């Protein structure tokens, strides 16, 4: 089964995250959501740009650990501000994105 990771950072655009997650899961794709840390704070709860709280499946650190044996087939990073900036400020996320590319 294909696996796709969705990175959720504080301030992500909710519709850009939830809709693709829903569509991919309906299509039989395994989707795992990972919460990007912000300023060293690690939490599975993320809040979108329109103040909708979403609980990620795991923290980004736990996601990285889960990839020790195999990488997902794809990653998806919802936009939105300041979510996009928060992903860009996470060096671990950027390193993983480069590794996937």
CSV table of C-alpha atoms in Angstrom, one decimal:
chain,number,residue,atom,x,y,z
A,1,UNK,CA,0.0,0.0,0.0
A,2,UNK,CA,1.3,3.5,-0.9
A,3,UNK,CA,2.1,5.7,2.1
A,4,UNK,CA,2.0,9.5,2.1
A,5,UNK,CA,3.1,11.8,4.9
A,6,UNK,CA,1.4,15.1,5.6
A,7,UNK,CA,3.3,17.7,7.5
A,8,UNK,CA,1.2,19.9,9.7
A,9,UNK,CA,2.8,23.1,11.1
A,10,UNK,CA,1.1,25.7,13.2
A,11,UNK,CA,-0.9,28.0,11.0
A,12,UNK,CA,-1.5,25.5,8.1
A,13,UNK,CA,-4.4,26.1,5.7
A,14,UNK,CA,-7.0,23.7,7.0
A,15,UNK,CA,-8.8,22.9,3.7
A,16,UNK,CA,-5.5,22.3,2.0
A,17,UNK,CA,-4.7,19.7,4.6
A,18,UNK,CA,-7.9,17.9,5.5
A,19,UNK,CA,-9.3,17.6,2.0
A,20,UNK,CA,-6.3,15.8,0.5
A,21,UNK,CA,-6.0,13.6,3.6
A,22,UNK,CA,-9.6,12.6,3.2
A,23,UNK,CA,-9.3,11.9,-0.6
A,24,UNK,CA,-6.1,9.9,-0.2
A,25,UNK,CA,-7.5,7.8,2.6
A,26,UNK,CA,-10.7,7.1,0.6
A,27,UNK,CA,-8.5,6.0,-2.3
A,28,UNK,CA,-6.8,3.5,0.0
A,29,UNK,CA,-3.6,5.3,0.5
A,30,UNK,CA,-2.0,5.1,4.0
A,31,UNK,CA,-1.7,8.7,5.2
A,32,UNK,CA,0.2,9.6,8.3
A,33,UNK,CA,0.1,13.2,9.7
A,34,UNK,CA,3.1,14.6,11.4
A,35,UNK,CA,3.2,17.7,13.6
A,36,UNK,CA,6.1,20.0,12.8
A,37,UNK,CA,7.7,21.4,16.0
A,38,UNK,CA,7.6,25.2,16.6
A,39,UNK,CA,10.3,26.9,18.5
A,40,UNK,CA,11.3,23.7,20.1
A,41,UNK,CA,7.8,22.9,21.3
A,42,UNK,CA,6.8,19.4,20.3
A,43,UNK,CA,3.0,18.6,20.4
A,44,UNK,CA,0.7,16.5,18.2
A,45,UNK,CA,-2.0,19.3,18.4
A,46,UNK,CA,-1.7,21.8,15.6
A,47,UNK,CA,-3.9,24.8,14.9
A,48,UNK,CA,-4.6,26.0,11.4
A,49,UNK,CA,-4.6,29.5,10.1
A,50,UNK,CA,-8.4,29.7,10.8
A,51,UNK,CA,-8.0,28.5,14.4
A,52,UNK,CA,-9.2,24.9,13.8
A,53,UNK,CA,-7.3,22.5,16.0
A,54,UNK,CA,-6.2,19.2,14.4
A,55,UNK,CA,-4.5,16.3,16.2
A,56,UNK,CA,-1.7,14.9,14.1
A,57,UNK,CA,-1.0,11.1,14.2
A,58,UNK,CA,2.4,11.7,15.6
A,59,UNK,CA,5.1,14.3,16.2
A,60,UNK,CA,7.7,14.9,13.5
A,61,UNK,CA,10.4,13.3,15.6
A,62,UNK,CA,8.3,10.1,15.9
A,63,UNK,CA,7.7,10.3,12.2
A,64,UNK,CA,11.4,10.5,11.4
A,65,UNK,CA,12.0,7.5,13.7
A,66,UNK,CA,9.2,5.5,11.9
A,67,UNK,CA,11.1,6.1,8.6
A,68,UNK,CA,14.2,4.3,9.7
A,69,UNK,CA,13.4,1.2,7.5
A,70,UNK,CA,11.6,2.8,4.6
A,71,UNK,CA,10.5,6.2,3.3
A,72,UNK,CA,7.0,7.1,2.3
A,73,UNK,CA,6.2,7.2,-1.4
A,74,UNK,CA,5.3,10.9,-1.0
A,75,UNK,CA,4.9,13.8,1.2
A,76,UNK,CA,2.4,16.6,1.2
A,77,UNK,CA,2.8,20.0,2.8
A,78,UNK,CA,-0.2,22.2,3.1
A,79,UNK,CA,0.2,25.9,2.5
A,80,UNK,CA,-1.2,28.7,4.5
A,81,UNK,CA,0.5,31.4,6.6
A,82,UNK,CA,2.2,31.2,8.9
A,83,UNK,CA,2.2,27.4,8.4
A,84,UNK,CA,4.5,27.5,5.3
A,85,UNK,CA,6.9,29.8,7.2
A,86,UNK,CA,6.9,27.4,10.1
A,87,UNK,CA,7.8,24.5,7.9
A,88,UNK,CA,10.5,26.5,6.3
A,89,UNK,CA,12.0,27.3,9.7
A,90,UNK,CA,12.3,23.7,10.7
A,91,UNK,CA,15.6,22.4,9.5
A,92,UNK,CA,14.7,18.8,10.2
A,93,UNK,CA,11.6,19.1,7.9
A,94,UNK,CA,13.7,20.8,5.2
A,95,UNK,CA,16.3,18.1,5.4
A,96,UNK,CA,13.6,15.4,5.0
A,97,UNK,CA,12.0,17.2,2.1
A,98,UNK,CA,15.4,17.4,0.3
A,99,UNK,CA,16.0,13.7,1.0
A,100,UNK,CA,12.6,12.9,-0.6
A,101,UNK,CA,13.4,15.0,-3.6
